[in-house]
């Protein structure tokens, strides 16, 4: 094949074998294990800007960006300075520090529908807490989520979840008693009548609807026109809480997330990824009358030893300040470059006779190996994941690092260059030639 396999892998393989003896699968998050694309997972030694280097000194253009957070690229000097500055004063106090309100101010300025925000340590904690809060507020039990949407690994949300669960081809998770998911209704995405039906069937019993306003966790799948508006109208009418899970889309598809992009006001918003500047942070927020139910003001309990950690807050502040100050430059640029990349690769596929459907919203995108439109989990799951795996390996061998799963969105950041994009399109031409054979 045209893709010559010169990439060294000995060191990554050795490190993987060592880790496998001690850590399940050698990884601390399943999709890192390359299970669905075959081959050896990379051990990353360092990153700078849009590039990363593995333990065998291979260099890659990175379109994973730590699964979304690194919109300013690796080792951004502003973010690094903030972390180092904070670390010199101590890493954690378990008491309030000024930087928590600094980050809160930045988040609230970008999300004007939110009046208060609580910081946690991950997106999982953010959605888990938001669901608990929605139940506390409505005094109802049922929740609606959508097939292929991933909201972290809380028990009640591991039902037809996307991301690694979809990648591994499992419906939920062992260890979650069915009683724990009996109040979770998993409905098809982009289908309002399914939502109407559920609200009719469980009248006055549904606490909330949680949705990824642009799905990233079954690959990138945008909401159809009027779908999010429809969810807003139905939840308003039924007095249920609408939760936008913007862990991925917040500060990604626009500075103010998908709610700014589509001009829709959810009740609660969950965040993570970008707001931590590459450190572990999550957040949930909304109007004061709901958020004031959270302890210590209210009866809904939620806490965290390391929540609001000063290093994480400093990293988040440095990240969000840059995004705020450079928003007029950054968001149009990453949208334009992502468009060039996605269309360039799609054109290469067409020339090679590979059947591909491209989905993109701003700098989130996926090439699905299926000829048909991908609008929900049912259509996404028709993708030829074997062909994706061959494409993935072909790209990797040419120094292009894509998410190691058909069902994960790729990301482009402010540091990617036109040269990166041209190189990637050229690599795709080679990779498609190999896929076809
Ligand atoms: C990544 C993600 C989560 C989970 O966040 P973690 O920090 O991995 O726990 C939740 N929701 C969405 C939409 C995500 O993309």
Short mmCIF file of C-alpha atoms and ligand atoms in Angstrom, two decimals:
data_model
loop_
_atom_site.label_atom_id
_atom_site.label_comp_id
_atom_site.label_asym_id
_atom_site.label_seq_id
_atom_site.Cartn_x
_atom_site.Cartn_y
_atom_site.Cartn_z
CA UNK A 1 0.00 0.00 0.00
CA UNK A 2 1.00 3.61 -0.51
CA UNK A 3 1.21 4.22 3.21
CA UNK A 4 4.65 2.98 4.16
CA UNK A 5 4.80 1.75 7.69
CA UNK A 6 7.92 3.45 9.04
CA UNK A 7 6.44 4.63 12.31
CA UNK A 8 8.27 3.23 15.31
CA UNK A 9 6.09 1.83 18.07
CA UNK A 10 8.45 -0.11 20.36
CA UNK A 11 8.45 2.38 23.24
CA UNK A 12 4.70 2.92 23.27
CA UNK A 13 4.20 -0.83 23.12
CA UNK A 14 6.61 -1.38 26.02
CA UNK A 15 4.89 1.28 28.12
CA UNK A 16 1.48 -0.18 27.31
CA UNK A 17 2.60 -3.64 28.42
CA UNK A 18 3.94 -2.23 31.65
CA UNK A 19 0.71 -0.32 32.34
CA UNK A 20 -1.49 -3.31 31.48
CA UNK A 21 -0.02 -5.23 34.39
CA UNK A 22 -1.32 -2.67 36.85
CA UNK A 23 -4.10 -0.60 35.28
CA UNK A 24 -7.19 -2.22 33.68
CA UNK A 25 -6.47 -2.25 29.94
CA UNK A 26 -3.44 -0.12 30.69
CA UNK A 27 -5.64 2.99 30.54
CA UNK A 28 -7.52 5.28 32.87
CA UNK A 29 -10.32 5.90 30.35
CA UNK A 30 -11.45 3.11 28.01
CA UNK A 31 -11.35 4.71 24.58
CA UNK A 32 -7.64 5.49 24.98
CA UNK A 33 -6.96 1.77 24.57
CA UNK A 34 -7.45 1.86 20.75
CA UNK A 35 -9.81 -1.11 21.18
CA UNK A 36 -11.96 -0.25 18.16
CA UNK A 37 -9.20 0.76 15.77
CA UNK A 38 -6.62 -1.95 16.56
CA UNK A 39 -2.93 -1.16 16.88
CA UNK A 40 -1.00 0.10 19.87
CA UNK A 41 -2.13 3.11 21.86
CA UNK A 42 0.28 6.01 21.83
CA UNK A 43 2.12 7.11 24.93
CA UNK A 44 2.43 10.86 24.67
CA UNK A 45 5.57 12.50 25.99
CA UNK A 46 4.85 16.13 25.14
CA UNK A 47 2.75 18.53 23.14
CA UNK A 48 3.23 22.02 21.77
CA UNK A 49 0.61 23.96 19.86
CA UNK A 50 -1.18 21.65 17.43
CA UNK A 51 1.46 18.91 17.61
CA UNK A 52 2.21 16.03 19.97
CA UNK A 53 5.16 13.63 20.27
CA UNK A 54 4.96 10.04 21.41
CA UNK A 55 7.45 7.86 23.30
CA UNK A 56 8.98 6.70 19.98
CA UNK A 57 9.55 10.33 19.00
CA UNK A 58 6.91 10.26 16.30
CA UNK A 59 5.33 13.65 15.69
CA UNK A 60 1.62 14.04 15.02
CA UNK A 61 -0.83 16.80 14.17
CA UNK A 62 -3.36 16.43 16.96
CA UNK A 63 -7.11 16.59 16.31
CA UNK A 64 -8.06 15.15 19.71
CA UNK A 65 -6.91 18.04 21.89
CA UNK A 66 -7.37 15.94 25.04
CA UNK A 67 -10.94 15.21 23.83
CA UNK A 68 -11.88 18.86 23.56
CA UNK A 69 -10.33 21.02 26.26
CA UNK A 70 -7.25 22.23 24.38
CA UNK A 71 -8.79 24.79 22.05
CA UNK A 72 -5.61 26.88 22.49
CA UNK A 73 -3.36 23.89 21.79
CA UNK A 74 -0.80 22.16 23.96
CA UNK A 75 1.36 23.99 26.49
CA UNK A 76 -0.12 27.41 25.81
CA UNK A 77 2.21 29.86 27.52
CA UNK A 78 -0.58 31.94 29.10
CA UNK A 79 -2.20 28.87 30.63
CA UNK A 80 1.17 27.46 31.76
CA UNK A 81 2.19 30.73 33.44
CA UNK A 82 -1.12 30.83 35.30
CA UNK A 83 -0.72 27.26 36.54
CA UNK A 84 2.91 27.78 37.61
CA UNK A 85 2.02 31.05 39.34
CA UNK A 86 -0.81 29.41 41.29
CA UNK A 87 1.25 26.32 42.16
CA UNK A 88 3.97 28.45 43.78
CA UNK A 89 1.40 29.58 46.36
CA UNK A 90 0.26 26.06 47.23
CA UNK A 91 -1.80 23.50 45.38
CA UNK A 92 -4.94 23.17 47.50
CA UNK A 93 -6.41 24.56 50.70
CA UNK A 94 -9.92 23.12 50.94
CA UNK A 95 -10.95 26.70 51.67
CA UNK A 96 -12.10 29.45 49.35
CA UNK A 97 -9.61 31.22 47.13
CA UNK A 98 -10.22 34.37 45.06
CA UNK A 99 -9.74 32.59 41.72
CA UNK A 100 -13.04 30.69 42.11
CA UNK A 101 -15.06 33.88 41.75
CA UNK A 102 -12.72 35.00 38.94
CA UNK A 103 -13.60 31.90 36.93
CA UNK A 104 -17.27 32.16 37.89
CA UNK A 105 -17.32 35.73 36.59
CA UNK A 106 -15.79 34.67 33.28
CA UNK A 107 -18.24 31.78 32.87
CA UNK A 108 -21.28 33.89 33.75
CA UNK A 109 -20.16 36.66 31.38
CA UNK A 110 -20.16 34.15 28.53
CA UNK A 111 -23.43 32.46 29.56
CA UNK A 112 -25.82 35.31 30.40
CA UNK A 113 -28.69 32.90 31.15
CA UNK A 114 -26.73 31.59 34.13
CA UNK A 115 -26.88 33.55 37.36
CA UNK A 116 -24.94 31.16 39.57
CA UNK A 117 -22.44 28.39 38.96
CA UNK A 118 -20.90 25.64 41.09
CA UNK A 119 -17.50 24.16 40.18
CA UNK A 120 -16.80 20.44 40.39
CA UNK A 121 -13.93 18.26 39.12
CA UNK A 122 -15.27 16.65 35.96
CA UNK A 123 -18.09 16.68 33.44
CA UNK A 124 -19.43 13.51 35.04
CA UNK A 125 -19.85 15.28 38.36
CA UNK A 126 -21.44 18.27 36.63
CA UNK A 127 -24.20 16.27 34.90
CA UNK A 128 -24.76 13.99 37.88
CA UNK A 129 -25.25 17.05 40.09
CA UNK A 130 -27.45 18.86 37.55
CA UNK A 131 -29.77 15.84 37.37
CA UNK A 132 -29.97 15.67 41.17
CA UNK A 133 -30.73 19.39 41.23
CA UNK A 134 -33.44 19.09 38.56
CA UNK A 135 -35.08 16.32 40.59
CA UNK A 136 -34.83 18.39 43.77
CA UNK A 137 -36.35 21.41 42.03
CA UNK A 138 -39.25 19.62 40.34
CA UNK A 139 -39.75 16.91 42.98
CA UNK A 140 -40.11 14.46 40.08
CA UNK A 141 -38.20 11.24 39.36
CA UNK A 142 -37.99 10.55 35.62
CA UNK A 143 -35.32 11.94 33.34
CA UNK A 144 -35.08 11.97 29.55
CA UNK A 145 -31.78 11.47 27.79
CA UNK A 146 -31.08 10.65 24.15
CA UNK A 147 -29.53 7.59 22.56
CA UNK A 148 -25.91 8.20 21.64
CA UNK A 149 -25.54 11.19 23.98
CA UNK A 150 -22.88 10.76 26.64
CA UNK A 151 -23.13 12.69 29.87
CA UNK A 152 -20.38 11.03 31.88
CA UNK A 153 -20.53 7.75 33.75
CA UNK A 154 -23.09 8.34 36.53
CA UNK A 155 -25.30 5.26 36.99
CA UNK A 156 -28.59 6.82 35.81
CA UNK A 157 -26.95 8.21 32.66
CA UNK A 158 -25.24 5.02 31.47
CA UNK A 159 -28.19 4.08 29.31
CA UNK A 160 -27.63 3.97 25.57
CA UNK A 161 -24.74 6.33 26.17
CA UNK A 162 -22.41 7.27 23.32
CA UNK A 163 -18.64 7.76 23.53
CA UNK A 164 -16.66 4.79 24.85
CA UNK A 165 -19.84 2.86 25.60
CA UNK A 166 -20.82 3.08 21.94
CA UNK A 167 -17.25 2.41 20.82
CA UNK A 168 -17.22 -0.80 22.82
CA UNK A 169 -20.67 -1.73 21.48
CA UNK A 170 -22.27 -2.24 24.89
CA UNK A 171 -25.77 -0.91 25.74
CA UNK A 172 -25.15 0.24 29.29
CA UNK A 173 -22.85 -1.01 31.99
CA UNK A 174 -22.51 -4.01 34.24
CA UNK A 175 -22.81 -3.02 37.86
CA UNK A 176 -25.74 -0.67 37.33
CA UNK A 177 -28.84 -2.30 38.87
CA UNK A 178 -31.88 -1.88 36.64
CA UNK A 179 -33.63 -0.16 39.56
CA UNK A 180 -31.05 2.62 39.19
CA UNK A 181 -32.02 3.27 35.58
CA UNK A 182 -35.76 2.64 35.87
CA UNK A 183 -36.42 6.39 35.84
CA UNK A 184 -34.19 7.04 32.82
CA UNK A 185 -36.02 7.30 29.50
CA UNK A 186 -33.59 6.97 26.57
CA UNK A 187 -35.19 8.39 23.43
CA UNK A 188 -33.95 8.76 19.85
CA UNK A 189 -32.16 12.07 19.19
CA UNK A 190 -33.68 14.57 16.74
CA UNK A 191 -37.19 13.17 17.22
CA UNK A 192 -39.60 15.54 18.97
CA UNK A 193 -42.61 13.25 18.80
CA UNK A 194 -40.76 10.69 20.95
CA UNK A 195 -40.35 13.44 23.55
CA UNK A 196 -44.03 14.45 23.32
CA UNK A 197 -45.00 10.82 23.72
CA UNK A 198 -42.85 10.38 26.84
CA UNK A 199 -44.27 13.50 28.48
CA UNK A 200 -47.75 12.26 27.71
CA UNK A 201 -47.08 8.82 29.14
CA UNK A 202 -45.30 10.08 32.28
CA UNK A 203 -47.45 13.14 32.91
CA UNK A 204 -46.03 15.42 35.69
CA UNK A 205 -43.33 12.83 36.45
CA UNK A 206 -40.44 13.98 34.25
CA UNK A 207 -37.91 16.14 36.09
CA UNK A 208 -35.67 17.04 33.20
CA UNK A 209 -34.47 16.58 29.65
CA UNK A 210 -30.68 16.44 29.30
CA UNK A 211 -29.18 16.87 25.84
CA UNK A 212 -25.88 17.55 24.13
CA UNK A 213 -27.02 20.54 22.01
CA UNK A 214 -24.49 19.46 19.40
CA UNK A 215 -23.79 15.79 20.00
CA UNK A 216 -20.11 14.96 20.04
CA UNK A 217 -20.24 11.56 21.65
CA UNK A 218 -21.69 9.49 18.80
CA UNK A 219 -19.39 11.42 16.52
CA UNK A 220 -20.53 14.93 15.66
CA UNK A 221 -24.30 15.03 15.10
CA UNK A 222 -25.98 18.44 14.99
CA UNK A 223 -29.52 19.04 16.17
CA UNK A 224 -32.00 19.36 13.32
CA UNK A 225 -33.59 22.76 12.67
CA UNK A 226 -36.07 23.57 15.41
CA UNK A 227 -35.25 20.46 17.46
CA UNK A 228 -33.70 22.40 20.34
CA UNK A 229 -36.46 25.02 20.12
CA UNK A 230 -38.95 22.17 20.30
CA UNK A 231 -37.27 20.74 23.40
CA UNK A 232 -37.40 24.20 24.98
CA UNK A 233 -41.12 24.64 24.23
CA UNK A 234 -42.09 21.18 25.46
CA UNK A 235 -40.09 21.39 28.71
CA UNK A 236 -41.42 24.87 29.41
CA UNK A 237 -44.99 23.71 28.89
CA UNK A 238 -44.45 20.61 31.06
CA UNK A 239 -42.50 22.53 33.75
CA UNK A 240 -39.55 20.20 33.35
CA UNK A 241 -35.96 21.40 33.56
CA UNK A 242 -34.05 21.61 30.27
CA UNK A 243 -30.37 20.81 30.79
CA UNK A 244 -27.92 21.65 28.03
CA UNK A 245 -24.87 19.48 28.56
CA UNK A 246 -22.26 21.88 27.19
CA UNK A 247 -19.28 20.01 28.62
CA UNK A 248 -18.02 19.68 25.05
CA UNK A 249 -19.76 22.58 23.26
CA UNK A 250 -19.22 25.29 25.91
CA UNK A 251 -16.60 27.77 24.64
CA UNK A 252 -16.16 25.41 21.65
CA UNK A 253 -18.93 26.01 19.09
CA UNK A 254 -19.08 29.67 20.19
CA UNK A 255 -17.72 31.59 23.18
CA UNK A 256 -21.16 31.27 24.79
CA UNK A 257 -21.56 27.66 23.68
CA UNK A 258 -24.45 26.15 21.73
CA UNK A 259 -26.97 28.28 23.62
CA UNK A 260 -25.34 31.37 22.11
CA UNK A 261 -24.98 29.78 18.68
CA UNK A 262 -28.65 28.76 18.50
CA UNK A 263 -29.99 31.48 20.81
CA UNK A 264 -31.81 29.12 23.17
CA UNK A 265 -32.07 29.49 26.93
CA UNK A 266 -31.85 26.20 28.85
CA UNK A 267 -32.63 26.09 32.57
CA UNK A 268 -29.41 24.42 33.64
CA UNK A 269 -26.07 24.17 31.84
CA UNK A 270 -23.27 21.73 32.52
CA UNK A 271 -19.69 22.43 31.52
CA UNK A 272 -16.24 20.92 31.69
CA UNK A 273 -13.36 20.39 29.28
CA UNK A 274 -12.40 23.90 28.02
CA UNK A 275 -13.31 25.70 31.28
CA UNK A 276 -10.49 23.83 33.05
CA UNK A 277 -7.81 24.89 30.61
CA UNK A 278 -6.59 21.28 30.47
CA UNK A 279 -6.94 20.63 34.23
CA UNK A 280 -9.81 18.65 35.76
CA UNK A 281 -12.83 20.96 36.12
CA UNK A 282 -16.57 20.73 35.63
CA UNK A 283 -19.38 23.13 36.42
CA UNK A 284 -23.13 23.40 36.53
CA UNK A 285 -25.16 26.56 36.65
CA UNK A 286 -28.45 28.25 36.05
CA UNK A 287 -30.88 30.76 37.47
CA UNK A 288 -30.56 31.67 41.15
CA UNK A 289 -33.93 30.19 42.14
CA UNK A 290 -32.76 26.72 41.05
CA UNK A 291 -29.10 27.04 42.08
CA UNK A 292 -30.02 28.25 45.57
CA UNK A 293 -31.35 24.77 46.28
CA UNK A 294 -27.72 23.61 46.38
CA UNK A 295 -26.11 23.17 49.83
CA UNK A 296 -25.26 25.13 51.92
CA UNK A 297 -28.17 27.39 50.85
CA UNK A 298 -30.58 24.58 50.10
CA UNK A 299 -31.32 20.90 50.65
CA UNK A 300 -29.59 19.45 47.53
CA UNK A 301 -26.22 18.10 48.68
CA UNK A 302 -23.11 18.22 46.55
CA UNK A 303 -19.50 18.70 47.62
CA UNK A 304 -15.85 18.15 46.64
CA UNK A 305 -12.54 18.08 48.49
CA UNK A 306 -10.64 19.49 45.51
CA UNK A 307 -13.52 21.45 43.93
CA UNK A 308 -12.46 24.95 42.91
CA UNK A 309 -8.83 23.85 43.06
CA UNK A 310 -6.58 26.92 42.65
CA UNK A 311 -4.45 25.41 39.85
CA UNK A 312 -7.51 24.40 37.89
CA UNK A 313 -9.20 27.75 38.45
CA UNK A 314 -6.06 29.59 37.32
CA UNK A 315 -5.80 27.47 34.19
CA UNK A 316 -9.48 28.00 33.41
CA UNK A 317 -9.24 31.76 33.93
CA UNK A 318 -6.21 32.04 31.65
CA UNK A 319 -7.97 29.98 28.98
CA UNK A 320 -11.30 31.83 29.12
CA UNK A 321 -9.66 35.28 29.22
CA UNK A 322 -7.79 34.53 26.02
CA UNK A 323 -10.92 33.18 24.38
CA UNK A 324 -12.90 36.25 25.47
CA UNK A 325 -10.27 38.73 24.29
CA UNK A 326 -9.62 36.92 21.01
CA UNK A 327 -13.11 35.59 20.30
CA UNK A 328 -13.64 37.72 17.19
CA UNK A 329 -10.46 36.23 15.71
CA UNK A 330 -10.50 32.65 17.07
CA UNK A 331 -14.03 31.40 16.41
CA UNK A 332 -14.30 32.51 12.77
CA UNK A 333 -10.77 31.18 12.14
CA UNK A 334 -11.36 27.70 13.55
CA UNK A 335 -14.71 27.52 11.76
CA UNK A 336 -13.10 28.42 8.42
CA UNK A 337 -10.11 26.09 8.80
CA UNK A 338 -12.33 23.23 10.01
CA UNK A 339 -14.51 23.77 6.94
CA UNK A 340 -11.48 23.56 4.65
CA UNK A 341 -10.30 20.41 6.40
CA UNK A 342 -13.62 18.60 6.48
CA UNK A 343 -14.44 19.46 2.86
CA UNK A 344 -10.90 18.65 1.70
CA UNK A 345 -11.01 15.21 3.27
CA UNK A 346 -14.53 14.61 1.97
CA UNK A 347 -13.35 15.50 -1.55
CA UNK A 348 -10.39 13.11 -1.19
CA UNK A 349 -12.82 10.37 -0.14
CA UNK A 350 -15.02 11.04 -3.13
CA UNK A 351 -12.03 10.86 -5.51
CA UNK A 352 -11.06 7.54 -3.95
CA UNK A 353 -14.60 6.20 -4.14
CA UNK A 354 -14.88 5.94 -0.34
CA UNK A 355 -18.40 6.44 0.96
CA UNK A 356 -18.39 9.12 3.59
CA UNK A 357 -20.75 11.49 5.37
CA UNK A 358 -19.22 14.56 6.99
CA UNK A 359 -20.84 16.31 9.95
CA UNK A 360 -19.45 19.55 11.35
CA UNK A 361 -20.45 22.36 13.65
CA UNK A 362 -17.66 24.94 13.91
CA UNK A 363 -14.51 23.14 15.03
CA UNK A 364 -16.26 19.86 16.01
CA UNK A 365 -16.49 17.30 13.23
CA UNK A 366 -16.67 13.65 12.21
CA UNK A 367 -16.19 11.72 8.99
CA UNK A 368 -18.67 8.86 9.21
CA UNK A 369 -17.92 5.86 7.01
CA UNK A 370 -21.48 5.60 5.74
CA UNK A 371 -23.06 7.07 2.60
CA UNK A 372 -26.27 8.13 4.36
CA UNK A 373 -26.98 11.21 6.47
CA UNK A 374 -26.15 10.76 10.17
CA UNK A 375 -28.80 12.38 12.35
CA UNK A 376 -29.11 10.05 15.37
CA UNK A 377 -27.58 6.94 16.89
CA UNK A 378 -29.41 4.58 14.55
CA UNK A 379 -27.88 6.18 11.47
CA UNK A 380 -24.47 6.70 13.12
CA UNK A 381 -24.28 3.04 14.08
CA UNK A 382 -24.53 2.01 10.40
CA UNK A 383 -20.99 3.30 9.90
CA UNK A 384 -18.37 0.88 8.67
CA UNK A 385 -16.12 0.91 11.73
CA UNK A 386 -13.63 -1.48 10.09
CA UNK A 387 -13.10 1.04 7.28
CA UNK A 388 -12.78 3.79 9.86
CA UNK A 389 -10.12 1.74 11.66
CA UNK A 390 -8.12 1.34 8.43
CA UNK A 391 -8.44 5.08 7.74
CA UNK A 392 -7.43 5.89 11.32
CA UNK A 393 -4.31 3.72 11.11
CA UNK A 394 -3.43 5.11 7.70
CA UNK A 395 -3.62 8.63 9.09
CA UNK A 396 -1.67 7.74 12.23
CA UNK A 397 1.14 6.27 10.16
CA UNK A 398 1.37 9.61 8.35
CA UNK A 399 1.50 11.64 11.55
CA UNK A 400 -2.16 12.58 11.90
CA UNK A 401 -3.77 11.83 15.27
CA UNK A 402 -7.55 11.50 15.06
CA UNK A 403 -9.84 10.29 17.85
CA UNK A 404 -9.36 6.49 17.97
CA UNK A 405 -13.08 5.83 17.47
CA UNK A 406 -15.69 6.41 14.78
CA UNK A 407 -17.98 7.66 17.54
CA UNK A 408 -15.94 10.54 18.88
CA UNK A 409 -15.82 14.06 17.45
CA UNK A 410 -12.51 15.48 16.27
CA UNK A 411 -11.50 19.03 17.15
CA UNK A 412 -9.47 21.77 15.54
CA UNK A 413 -8.00 24.54 17.68
CA UNK A 414 -6.77 28.11 17.42
CA UNK A 415 -3.20 26.90 16.93
CA UNK A 416 -3.81 24.69 13.89
CA UNK A 417 -2.41 26.18 10.71
CA UNK A 418 -3.36 26.02 7.07
CA UNK A 419 -0.22 23.92 6.61
CA UNK A 420 -1.51 21.41 9.20
CA UNK A 421 -4.79 21.23 7.29
CA UNK A 422 -3.11 20.79 3.89
CA UNK A 423 -0.88 18.03 5.27
CA UNK A 424 -3.92 16.31 6.75
CA UNK A 425 -5.83 16.41 3.48
CA UNK A 426 -2.80 15.03 1.62
CA UNK A 427 -2.53 12.23 4.19
CA UNK A 428 -6.23 11.46 3.79
CA UNK A 429 -5.72 10.96 0.04
CA UNK A 430 -3.14 8.28 0.79
CA UNK A 431 -5.20 6.76 3.58
CA UNK A 432 -8.34 6.48 1.43
CA UNK A 433 -6.37 4.79 -1.29
CA UNK A 434 -5.37 2.18 1.30
CA UNK A 435 -8.87 1.87 2.77
CA UNK A 436 -10.31 1.07 -0.64
CA UNK A 437 -8.04 -1.92 -1.06
C1 LIG B 1 -16.73 14.62 28.12
C2 LIG B 1 -18.17 14.77 28.39
C3 LIG B 1 -18.74 14.50 29.64
C4 LIG B 1 -17.95 13.87 30.76
O1 LIG B 1 -16.95 14.70 31.23
P1 LIG B 1 -15.74 14.03 32.06
O2 LIG B 1 -14.92 15.21 32.46
O3 LIG B 1 -15.07 13.08 31.15
O4 LIG B 1 -16.35 13.34 33.23
C5 LIG B 1 -20.07 14.78 29.84
N1 LIG B 1 -20.82 15.30 28.84
C6 LIG B 1 -20.32 15.57 27.63
C7 LIG B 1 -21.19 16.17 26.59
C8 LIG B 1 -18.99 15.31 27.36
O5 LIG B 1 -18.50 15.54 26.14
#
